[in-house]
Amino acid sequence: MNLKRIGISAILLVAIVAIASVPAGASYNRYNAEKYAEKYAINPNPAFRYFDQDCTNFVSQALLAGGWAEIGKYYYYSDDAWYYDGGSRPWYGNSWVVADSLYRFLERHPDRASKLSVGHPYSTRFQAGDIIQIDFDRDGRWDHSMIVTGVRLGDADDLLMSYHTSNTLDKSLISIQQANPNANFVGWSIK
Amino acid sequence: MKYLHKKYAVVAILIILLALTFFMAYINGIFTPLIERIFNETPQARIYDFVHAISTDNEKKASNLWIIPEWWNSDFKEFDDLKARKERVINELVNKKISPDFTIENIELWRTCCMPGIINDYKEAGGARIKVKLISENKTELYYTFDIFTRETTYFGDAAGYPVRNWVIRDIYADGDSPIFWTQSAN
């Protein structure tokens, strides 16, 4: 038997197993995600590219701050990829920056998030660091991503949302729903 | 012979570099405005097509240009209202024998993703609300608003590399009437 061949095969096998075993990340640190979102909701983090439609980029940054591991680098259009390769002209996955792509990524990765309907009681179903997305025209494509940065308990039962474009900190979800009565909402409990 | 090989190698490298440059420019949407102009993909072009169809009594063409959202069905309460409006407005304009000449009075650009809002940057717009002055046969001025949006409505602009837009008329209404398709408030 050719020892060199065996050696190369073994290395390849280890590499394949290592790549396939990319973990979702250490368990999600909601506190870190929340704090990141609060810090950069109004003034974006200059370490990342700022897009004119920045909502999902902002939410992705908060998820990263909460400990999510990137996955599928350089597979731009793949719904299984979520990454940002930094610099002034970064490479990034579609799901990092486009709300509908992030929706599909989250659907395909139940190890990272569980889908929740958005309704009362908010405070027992959502926590800071969770994500809510909106489909304004009900065409089945998700248009906007926001992150929960506060929970109002008791009779107030509301969530405070932070998002980009336009840059907003701690806006009442109920007020957003009232302003958009024809929109569909979906929530994600992040793991 | 060696010189020729070097020359071909240089040319080949230059071609590859040029191709790469064009590719990068394309995926960053640098050519998008040019492509949209070449293929007449602008909100103003849609208005021109519609007004000219009406002025030549081509109701079928006008009707084909005004597209009820593909995902609307009887579950949408506005579906019947928009269908009825479309029939009524086209009929109205044909009967008034409007001139093919029109004036754009005002353009309001809309961001249609993240939180919808009014913007100034055409490159990022997924919607345009355009007020138009039409002239009837008896020289009366008629004011209509055209709500023209990208086919998918949601347009992510630079985040998605400025894909080429396909503009579609979604709603047309006279002064004093309210929109049916795009009822978003500016956030």
PDB file of N, CA and C in Angstrom, chain B residues 50-134:
ATOM      1  N   PHE B  50     -47.871  53.882 -21.262  1.00  0.00           N
ATOM      2  CA  PHE B  50     -49.287  53.840 -20.879  1.00  0.00           C
ATOM      3  C   PHE B  50     -50.077  54.962 -21.553  1.00  0.00           C
ATOM      4  N   VAL B  51     -49.549  56.176 -21.445  1.00  0.00           N
ATOM      5  CA  VAL B  51     -50.251  57.331 -22.005  1.00  0.00           C
ATOM      6  C   VAL B  51     -50.393  57.183 -23.520  1.00  0.00           C
ATOM      7  N   HIS B  52     -49.341  56.686 -24.151  1.00  0.00           N
ATOM      8  CA  HIS B  52     -49.415  56.488 -25.605  1.00  0.00           C
ATOM      9  C   HIS B  52     -50.392  55.393 -25.988  1.00  0.00           C
ATOM     10  N   ALA B  53     -50.489  54.384 -25.164  1.00  0.00           N
ATOM     11  CA  ALA B  53     -51.472  53.323 -25.432  1.00  0.00           C
ATOM     12  C   ALA B  53     -52.885  53.894 -25.338  1.00  0.00           C
ATOM     13  N   ILE B  54     -53.139  54.677 -24.295  1.00  0.00           N
ATOM     14  CA  ILE B  54     -54.467  55.279 -24.103  1.00  0.00           C
ATOM     15  C   ILE B  54     -54.784  56.224 -25.260  1.00  0.00           C
ATOM     16  N   SER B  55     -53.807  57.051 -25.634  1.00  0.00           N
ATOM     17  CA  SER B  55     -54.069  58.073 -26.654  1.00  0.00           C
ATOM     18  C   SER B  55     -54.315  57.456 -28.031  1.00  0.00           C
ATOM     19  N   THR B  56     -53.909  56.200 -28.205  1.00  0.00           N
ATOM     20  CA  THR B  56     -54.175  55.510 -29.488  1.00  0.00           C
ATOM     21  C   THR B  56     -55.304  54.500 -29.320  1.00  0.00           C
ATOM     22  N   ASP B  57     -56.095  54.682 -28.252  1.00  0.00           N
ATOM     23  CA  ASP B  57     -57.253  53.815 -27.984  1.00  0.00           C
ATOM     24  C   ASP B  57     -56.885  52.352 -27.813  1.00  0.00           C
ATOM     25  N   ASN B  58     -55.642  52.091 -27.439  1.00  0.00           N
ATOM     26  CA  ASN B  58     -55.209  50.710 -27.276  1.00  0.00           C
ATOM     27  C   ASN B  58     -55.418  50.291 -25.814  1.00  0.00           C
ATOM     28  N   GLU B  59     -56.679  49.993 -25.501  1.00  0.00           N
ATOM     29  CA  GLU B  59     -57.025  49.662 -24.107  1.00  0.00           C
ATOM     30  C   GLU B  59     -56.331  48.385 -23.646  1.00  0.00           C
ATOM     31  N   LYS B  60     -56.174  47.466 -24.572  1.00  0.00           N
ATOM     32  CA  LYS B  60     -55.554  46.179 -24.205  1.00  0.00           C
ATOM     33  C   LYS B  60     -54.105  46.401 -23.757  1.00  0.00           C
ATOM     34  N   LYS B  61     -53.392  47.224 -24.531  1.00  0.00           N
ATOM     35  CA  LYS B  61     -51.995  47.471 -24.172  1.00  0.00           C
ATOM     36  C   LYS B  61     -51.918  48.209 -22.835  1.00  0.00           C
ATOM     37  N   ALA B  62     -52.805  49.194 -22.676  1.00  0.00           N
ATOM     38  CA  ALA B  62     -52.817  49.953 -21.421  1.00  0.00           C
ATOM     39  C   ALA B  62     -53.103  49.013 -20.249  1.00  0.00           C
ATOM     40  N   SER B  63     -54.037  48.099 -20.457  1.00  0.00           N
ATOM     41  CA  SER B  63     -54.387  47.150 -19.409  1.00  0.00           C
ATOM     42  C   SER B  63     -53.223  46.206 -19.099  1.00  0.00           C
ATOM     43  N   ASN B  64     -52.479  45.847 -20.107  1.00  0.00           N
ATOM     44  CA  ASN B  64     -51.308  44.971 -19.882  1.00  0.00           C
ATOM     45  C   ASN B  64     -50.185  45.678 -19.145  1.00  0.00           C
ATOM     46  N   LEU B  65     -50.155  47.000 -19.291  1.00  0.00           N
ATOM     47  CA  LEU B  65     -49.090  47.754 -18.625  1.00  0.00           C
ATOM     48  C   LEU B  65     -49.385  47.981 -17.145  1.00  0.00           C
ATOM     49  N   TRP B  66     -50.641  48.005 -16.805  1.00  0.00           N
ATOM     50  CA  TRP B  66     -51.031  48.202 -15.403  1.00  0.00           C
ATOM     51  C   TRP B  66     -51.270  46.824 -14.821  1.00  0.00           C
ATOM     52  N   ILE B  67     -50.344  46.375 -13.980  1.00  0.00           N
ATOM     53  CA  ILE B  67     -50.373  44.974 -13.544  1.00  0.00           C
ATOM     54  C   ILE B  67     -50.826  44.879 -12.089  1.00  0.00           C
ATOM     55  N   ILE B  68     -51.953  44.224 -11.892  1.00  0.00           N
ATOM     56  CA  ILE B  68     -52.405  43.933 -10.515  1.00  0.00           C
ATOM     57  C   ILE B  68     -51.346  43.008  -9.905  1.00  0.00           C
ATOM     58  N   PRO B  69     -50.917  43.269  -8.671  1.00  0.00           N
ATOM     59  CA  PRO B  69     -49.862  42.436  -8.083  1.00  0.00           C
ATOM     60  C   PRO B  69     -50.132  40.947  -8.255  1.00  0.00           C
ATOM     61  N   GLU B  70     -49.120  40.235  -8.704  1.00  0.00           N
ATOM     62  CA  GLU B  70     -49.272  38.827  -9.061  1.00  0.00           C
ATOM     63  C   GLU B  70     -49.682  37.980  -7.856  1.00  0.00           C
ATOM     64  N   TRP B  71     -49.327  38.405  -6.659  1.00  0.00           N
ATOM     65  CA  TRP B  71     -49.604  37.617  -5.470  1.00  0.00           C
ATOM     66  C   TRP B  71     -50.949  37.990  -4.834  1.00  0.00           C
ATOM     67  N   TRP B  72     -51.667  38.935  -5.452  1.00  0.00           N
ATOM     68  CA  TRP B  72     -52.975  39.289  -4.926  1.00  0.00           C
ATOM     69  C   TRP B  72     -54.011  38.302  -5.441  1.00  0.00           C
ATOM     70  N   ASN B  73     -54.915  37.951  -4.567  1.00  0.00           N
ATOM     71  CA  ASN B  73     -56.041  37.118  -4.972  1.00  0.00           C
ATOM     72  C   ASN B  73     -57.244  37.553  -4.135  1.00  0.00           C
ATOM     73  N   SER B  74     -58.281  36.781  -4.190  1.00  0.00           N
ATOM     74  CA  SER B  74     -59.508  37.208  -3.504  1.00  0.00           C
ATOM     75  C   SER B  74     -59.321  37.280  -1.975  1.00  0.00           C
ATOM     76  N   ASP B  75     -58.225  36.721  -1.453  1.00  0.00           N
ATOM     77  CA  ASP B  75     -57.961  36.857  -0.012  1.00  0.00           C
ATOM     78  C   ASP B  75     -57.571  38.284   0.359  1.00  0.00           C
ATOM     79  N   PHE B  76     -57.098  39.029  -0.613  1.00  0.00           N
ATOM     80  CA  PHE B  76     -56.718  40.411  -0.360  1.00  0.00           C
ATOM     81  C   PHE B  76     -57.962  41.272  -0.548  1.00  0.00           C
ATOM     82  N   LYS B  77     -58.321  42.003   0.503  1.00  0.00           N
ATOM     83  CA  LYS B  77     -59.559  42.780   0.427  1.00  0.00           C
ATOM     84  C   LYS B  77     -59.479  43.875  -0.624  1.00  0.00           C
ATOM     85  N   GLU B  78     -58.231  44.303  -0.953  1.00  0.00           N
ATOM     86  CA  GLU B  78     -58.078  45.399  -1.920  1.00  0.00           C
ATOM     87  C   GLU B  78     -58.125  44.917  -3.372  1.00  0.00           C
ATOM     88  N   PHE B  79     -58.120  43.612  -3.561  1.00  0.00           N
ATOM     89  CA  PHE B  79     -58.010  43.040  -4.910  1.00  0.00           C
ATOM     90  C   PHE B  79     -59.122  43.544  -5.818  1.00  0.00           C
ATOM     91  N   ASP B  80     -60.368  43.408  -5.356  1.00  0.00           N
ATOM     92  CA  ASP B  80     -61.504  43.817  -6.187  1.00  0.00           C
ATOM     93  C   ASP B  80     -61.498  45.324  -6.419  1.00  0.00           C
ATOM     94  N   ASP B  81     -61.124  46.075  -5.380  1.00  0.00           N
ATOM     95  CA  ASP B  81     -61.096  47.544  -5.504  1.00  0.00           C
ATOM     96  C   ASP B  81     -60.104  47.975  -6.577  1.00  0.00           C
ATOM     97  N   LEU B  82     -58.931  47.334  -6.590  1.00  0.00           N
ATOM     98  CA  LEU B  82     -57.904  47.731  -7.551  1.00  0.00           C
ATOM     99  C   LEU B  82     -58.295  47.317  -8.967  1.00  0.00           C
ATOM    100  N   LYS B  83     -58.892  46.147  -9.075  1.00  0.00           N
ATOM    101  CA  LYS B  83     -59.359  45.702 -10.407  1.00  0.00           C
ATOM    102  C   LYS B  83     -60.416  46.655 -10.959  1.00  0.00           C
ATOM    103  N   ALA B  84     -61.344  47.044 -10.083  1.00  0.00           N
ATOM    104  CA  ALA B  84     -62.418  47.955 -10.505  1.00  0.00           C
ATOM    105  C   ALA B  84     -61.848  49.306 -10.885  1.00  0.00           C
ATOM    106  N   ARG B  85     -60.883  49.767 -10.086  1.00  0.00           N
ATOM    107  CA  ARG B  85     -60.261  51.067 -10.390  1.00  0.00           C
ATOM    108  C   ARG B  85     -59.555  51.009 -11.733  1.00  0.00           C
ATOM    109  N   LYS B  86     -58.864  49.945 -11.982  1.00  0.00           N
ATOM    110  CA  LYS B  86     -58.100  49.821 -13.238  1.00  0.00           C
ATOM    111  C   LYS B  86     -59.038  49.938 -14.435  1.00  0.00           C
ATOM    112  N   GLU B  87     -60.144  49.222 -14.372  1.00  0.00           N
ATOM    113  CA  GLU B  87     -61.105  49.253 -15.481  1.00  0.00           C
ATOM    114  C   GLU B  87     -61.687  50.653 -15.654  1.00  0.00           C
ATOM    115  N   ARG B  88     -62.030  51.254 -14.523  1.00  0.00           N
ATOM    116  CA  ARG B  88     -62.678  52.565 -14.551  1.00  0.00           C
ATOM    117  C   ARG B  88     -61.729  53.631 -15.080  1.00  0.00           C
ATOM    118  N   VAL B  89     -60.493  53.662 -14.576  1.00  0.00           N
ATOM    119  CA  VAL B  89     -59.537  54.703 -14.962  1.00  0.00           C
ATOM    120  C   VAL B  89     -59.175  54.587 -16.436  1.00  0.00           C
ATOM    121  N   ILE B  90     -58.932  53.379 -16.903  1.00  0.00           N
ATOM    122  CA  ILE B  90     -58.564  53.209 -18.314  1.00  0.00           C
ATOM    123  C   ILE B  90     -59.714  53.674 -19.210  1.00  0.00           C
ATOM    124  N   ASN B  91     -60.905  53.255 -18.839  1.00  0.00           N
ATOM    125  CA  ASN B  91     -62.104  53.640 -19.572  1.00  0.00           C
ATOM    126  C   ASN B  91     -62.286  55.154 -19.619  1.00  0.00           C
ATOM    127  N   GLU B  92     -62.122  55.752 -18.468  1.00  0.00           N
ATOM    128  CA  GLU B  92     -62.252  57.205 -18.277  1.00  0.00           C
ATOM    129  C   GLU B  92     -61.290  57.943 -19.200  1.00  0.00           C
ATOM    130  N   LEU B  93     -60.036  57.522 -19.182  1.00  0.00           N
ATOM    131  CA  LEU B  93     -58.985  58.211 -19.942  1.00  0.00           C
ATOM    132  C   LEU B  93     -59.179  58.020 -21.440  1.00  0.00           C
ATOM    133  N   VAL B  94     -59.606  56.846 -21.838  1.00  0.00           N
ATOM    134  CA  VAL B  94     -59.867  56.613 -23.260  1.00  0.00           C
ATOM    135  C   VAL B  94     -61.022  57.496 -23.721  1.00  0.00           C
ATOM    136  N   ASN B  95     -62.075  57.567 -22.917  1.00  0.00           N
ATOM    137  CA  ASN B  95     -63.243  58.387 -23.274  1.00  0.00           C
ATOM    138  C   ASN B  95     -62.907  59.866 -23.338  1.00  0.00           C
ATOM    139  N   LYS B  96     -61.962  60.288 -22.534  1.00  0.00           N
ATOM    140  CA  LYS B  96     -61.579  61.702 -22.547  1.00  0.00           C
ATOM    141  C   LYS B  96     -60.577  62.003 -23.657  1.00  0.00           C
ATOM    142  N   LYS B  97     -60.205  60.989 -24.389  1.00  0.00           N
ATOM    143  CA  LYS B  97     -59.304  61.116 -25.545  1.00  0.00           C
ATOM    144  C   LYS B  97     -58.083  61.960 -25.194  1.00  0.00           C
ATOM    145  N   ILE B  98     -57.345  61.489 -24.232  1.00  0.00           N
ATOM    146  CA  ILE B  98     -56.204  62.280 -23.769  1.00  0.00           C
ATOM    147  C   ILE B  98     -55.112  62.327 -24.826  1.00  0.00           C
ATOM    148  N   SER B  99     -54.376  63.423 -24.775  1.00  0.00           N
ATOM    149  CA  SER B  99     -53.270  63.648 -25.695  1.00  0.00           C
ATOM    150  C   SER B  99     -52.092  62.756 -25.284  1.00  0.00           C
ATOM    151  N   PRO B 100     -51.227  62.386 -26.232  1.00  0.00           N
ATOM    152  CA  PRO B 100     -50.030  61.623 -25.866  1.00  0.00           C
ATOM    153  C   PRO B 100     -49.011  62.462 -25.106  1.00  0.00           C
ATOM    154  N   ASP B 101     -49.199  63.763 -25.110  1.00  0.00           N
ATOM    155  CA  ASP B 101     -48.255  64.614 -24.380  1.00  0.00           C
ATOM    156  C   ASP B 101     -48.664  64.707 -22.928  1.00  0.00           C
ATOM    157  N   PHE B 102     -47.706  64.555 -22.061  1.00  0.00           N
ATOM    158  CA  PHE B 102     -47.993  64.654 -20.638  1.00  0.00           C
ATOM    159  C   PHE B 102     -46.839  65.376 -19.952  1.00  0.00           C
ATOM    160  N   THR B 103     -47.110  65.855 -18.747  1.00  0.00           N
ATOM    161  CA  THR B 103     -46.065  66.549 -17.973  1.00  0.00           C
ATOM    162  C   THR B 103     -45.922  65.869 -16.622  1.00  0.00           C
ATOM    163  N   ILE B 104     -44.711  65.611 -16.244  1.00  0.00           N
ATOM    164  CA  ILE B 104     -44.470  65.067 -14.901  1.00  0.00           C
ATOM    165  C   ILE B 104     -44.382  66.237 -13.939  1.00  0.00           C
ATOM    166  N   GLU B 105     -45.296  66.244 -12.991  1.00  0.00           N
ATOM    167  CA  GLU B 105     -45.375  67.367 -12.055  1.00  0.00           C
ATOM    168  C   GLU B 105     -44.490  67.133 -10.830  1.00  0.00           C
ATOM    169  N   ASN B 106     -44.427  65.880 -10.402  1.00  0.00           N
ATOM    170  CA  ASN B 106     -43.685  65.597  -9.170  1.00  0.00           C
ATOM    171  C   ASN B 106     -43.319  64.115  -9.122  1.00  0.00           C
ATOM    172  N   ILE B 107     -42.131  63.831  -8.607  1.00  0.00           N
ATOM    173  CA  ILE B 107     -41.714  62.435  -8.421  1.00  0.00           C
ATOM    174  C   ILE B 107     -41.352  62.231  -6.956  1.00  0.00           C
ATOM    175  N   GLU B 108     -41.965  61.233  -6.365  1.00  0.00           N
ATOM    176  CA  GLU B 108     -41.648  60.895  -4.969  1.00  0.00           C
ATOM    177  C   GLU B 108     -41.054  59.490  -4.994  1.00  0.00           C
ATOM    178  N   LEU B 109     -39.781  59.383  -4.646  1.00  0.00           N
ATOM    179  CA  LEU B 109     -39.105  58.082  -4.666  1.00  0.00           C
ATOM    180  C   LEU B 109     -39.273  57.382  -3.329  1.00  0.00           C
ATOM    181  N   TRP B 110     -39.446  56.060  -3.381  1.00  0.00           N
ATOM    182  CA  TRP B 110     -39.643  55.270  -2.166  1.00  0.00           C
ATOM    183  C   TRP B 110     -38.599  54.184  -2.029  1.00  0.00           C
ATOM    184  N   ARG B 111     -38.079  54.060  -0.823  1.00  0.00           N
ATOM    185  CA  ARG B 111     -37.320  52.898  -0.408  1.00  0.00           C
ATOM    186  C   ARG B 111     -38.361  51.844  -0.047  1.00  0.00           C
ATOM    187  N   THR B 112     -38.219  50.648  -0.585  1.00  0.00           N
ATOM    188  CA  THR B 112     -39.250  49.628  -0.362  1.00  0.00           C
ATOM    189  C   THR B 112     -38.764  48.468   0.486  1.00  0.00           C
ATOM    190  N   CYS B 113     -37.585  48.641   1.076  1.00  0.00           N
ATOM    191  CA  CYS B 113     -37.145  47.576   1.960  1.00  0.00           C
ATOM    192  C   CYS B 113     -36.559  48.199   3.207  1.00  0.00           C
ATOM    193  N   CYS B 114     -36.233  47.342   4.139  1.00  0.00           N
ATOM    194  CA  CYS B 114     -36.036  47.822   5.493  1.00  0.00           C
ATOM    195  C   CYS B 114     -37.337  48.588   5.768  1.00  0.00           C
ATOM    196  N   MET B 115     -37.336  49.649   6.516  1.00  0.00           N
ATOM    197  CA  MET B 115     -38.596  50.369   6.722  1.00  0.00           C
ATOM    198  C   MET B 115     -38.850  51.243   5.492  1.00  0.00           C
ATOM    199  N   PRO B 116     -40.008  51.110   4.862  1.00  0.00           N
ATOM    200  CA  PRO B 116     -40.293  51.943   3.683  1.00  0.00           C
ATOM    201  C   PRO B 116     -40.213  53.421   4.037  1.00  0.00           C
ATOM    202  N   GLY B 117     -39.748  54.201   3.092  1.00  0.00           N
ATOM    203  CA  GLY B 117     -39.652  55.635   3.345  1.00  0.00           C
ATOM    204  C   GLY B 117     -39.374  56.386   2.063  1.00  0.00           C
ATOM    205  N   ILE B 118     -39.559  57.677   2.137  1.00  0.00           N
ATOM    206  CA  ILE B 118     -39.305  58.538   0.976  1.00  0.00           C
ATOM    207  C   ILE B 118     -37.819  58.883   0.953  1.00  0.00           C
ATOM    208  N   ILE B 119     -37.215  58.756  -0.211  1.00  0.00           N
ATOM    209  CA  ILE B 119     -35.771  58.991  -0.349  1.00  0.00           C
ATOM    210  C   ILE B 119     -35.509  59.917  -1.534  1.00  0.00           C
ATOM    211  N   ASN B 120     -34.242  60.352  -1.634  1.00  0.00           N
ATOM    212  CA  ASN B 120     -33.843  61.206  -2.759  1.00  0.00           C
ATOM    213  C   ASN B 120     -33.015  60.465  -3.793  1.00  0.00           C
ATOM    214  N   ASP B 121     -32.541  59.292  -3.425  1.00  0.00           N
ATOM    215  CA  ASP B 121     -31.573  58.588  -4.257  1.00  0.00           C
ATOM    216  C   ASP B 121     -32.262  57.595  -5.186  1.00  0.00           C
ATOM    217  N   TYR B 122     -32.313  57.895  -6.464  1.00  0.00           N
ATOM    218  CA  TYR B 122     -32.996  57.035  -7.426  1.00  0.00           C
ATOM    219  C   TYR B 122     -32.399  55.632  -7.466  1.00  0.00           C
ATOM    220  N   LYS B 123     -31.085  55.566  -7.262  1.00  0.00           N
ATOM    221  CA  LYS B 123     -30.405  54.254  -7.335  1.00  0.00           C
ATOM    222  C   LYS B 123     -30.963  53.264  -6.317  1.00  0.00           C
ATOM    223  N   GLU B 124     -31.423  53.764  -5.193  1.00  0.00           N
ATOM    224  CA  GLU B 124     -31.900  52.889  -4.116  1.00  0.00           C
ATOM    225  C   GLU B 124     -33.411  52.669  -4.152  1.00  0.00           C
ATOM    226  N   ALA B 125     -34.099  53.333  -5.073  1.00  0.00           N
ATOM    227  CA  ALA B 125     -35.565  53.321  -5.048  1.00  0.00           C
ATOM    228  C   ALA B 125     -36.152  52.019  -5.583  1.00  0.00           C
ATOM    229  N   GLY B 126     -37.168  51.540  -4.876  1.00  0.00           N
ATOM    230  CA  GLY B 126     -37.937  50.396  -5.360  1.00  0.00           C
ATOM    231  C   GLY B 126     -39.314  50.832  -5.795  1.00  0.00           C
ATOM    232  N   GLY B 127     -39.621  52.119  -5.569  1.00  0.00           N
ATOM    233  CA  GLY B 127     -40.930  52.632  -5.953  1.00  0.00           C
ATOM    234  C   GLY B 127     -40.852  54.094  -6.311  1.00  0.00           C
ATOM    235  N   ALA B 128     -41.783  54.507  -7.167  1.00  0.00           N
ATOM    236  CA  ALA B 128     -41.860  55.930  -7.547  1.00  0.00           C
ATOM    237  C   ALA B 128     -43.327  56.305  -7.623  1.00  0.00           C
ATOM    238  N   ARG B 129     -43.678  57.355  -6.884  1.00  0.00           N
ATOM    239  CA  ARG B 129     -45.058  57.872  -6.917  1.00  0.00           C
ATOM    240  C   ARG B 129     -44.985  59.156  -7.730  1.00  0.00           C
ATOM    241  N   ILE B 130     -45.587  59.137  -8.912  1.00  0.00           N
ATOM    242  CA  ILE B 130     -45.366  60.230  -9.872  1.00  0.00           C
ATOM    243  C   ILE B 130     -46.688  60.911 -10.220  1.00  0.00           C
ATOM    244  N   LYS B 131     -46.715  62.211  -9.989  1.00  0.00           N
ATOM    245  CA  LYS B 131     -47.918  62.983 -10.328  1.00  0.00           C
ATOM    246  C   LYS B 131     -47.759  63.482 -11.763  1.00  0.00           C
ATOM    247  N   VAL B 132     -48.781  63.240 -12.565  1.00  0.00           N
ATOM    248  CA  VAL B 132     -48.699  63.507 -14.005  1.00  0.00           C
ATOM    249  C   VAL B 132     -49.871  64.386 -14.441  1.00  0.00           C
ATOM    250  N   LYS B 133     -49.574  65.341 -15.307  1.00  0.00           N
ATOM    251  CA  LYS B 133     -50.654  66.168 -15.882  1.00  0.00           C
ATOM    252  C   LYS B 133     -50.944  65.639 -17.277  1.00  0.00           C
ATOM    253  N   LEU B 134     -52.200  65.273 -17.492  1.00  0.00           N
ATOM    254  CA  LEU B 134     -52.652  64.815 -18.804  1.00  0.00           C
ATOM    255  C   LEU B 134     -53.576  65.872 -19.384  1.00  0.00           C
TER     256      LEU B 134
END
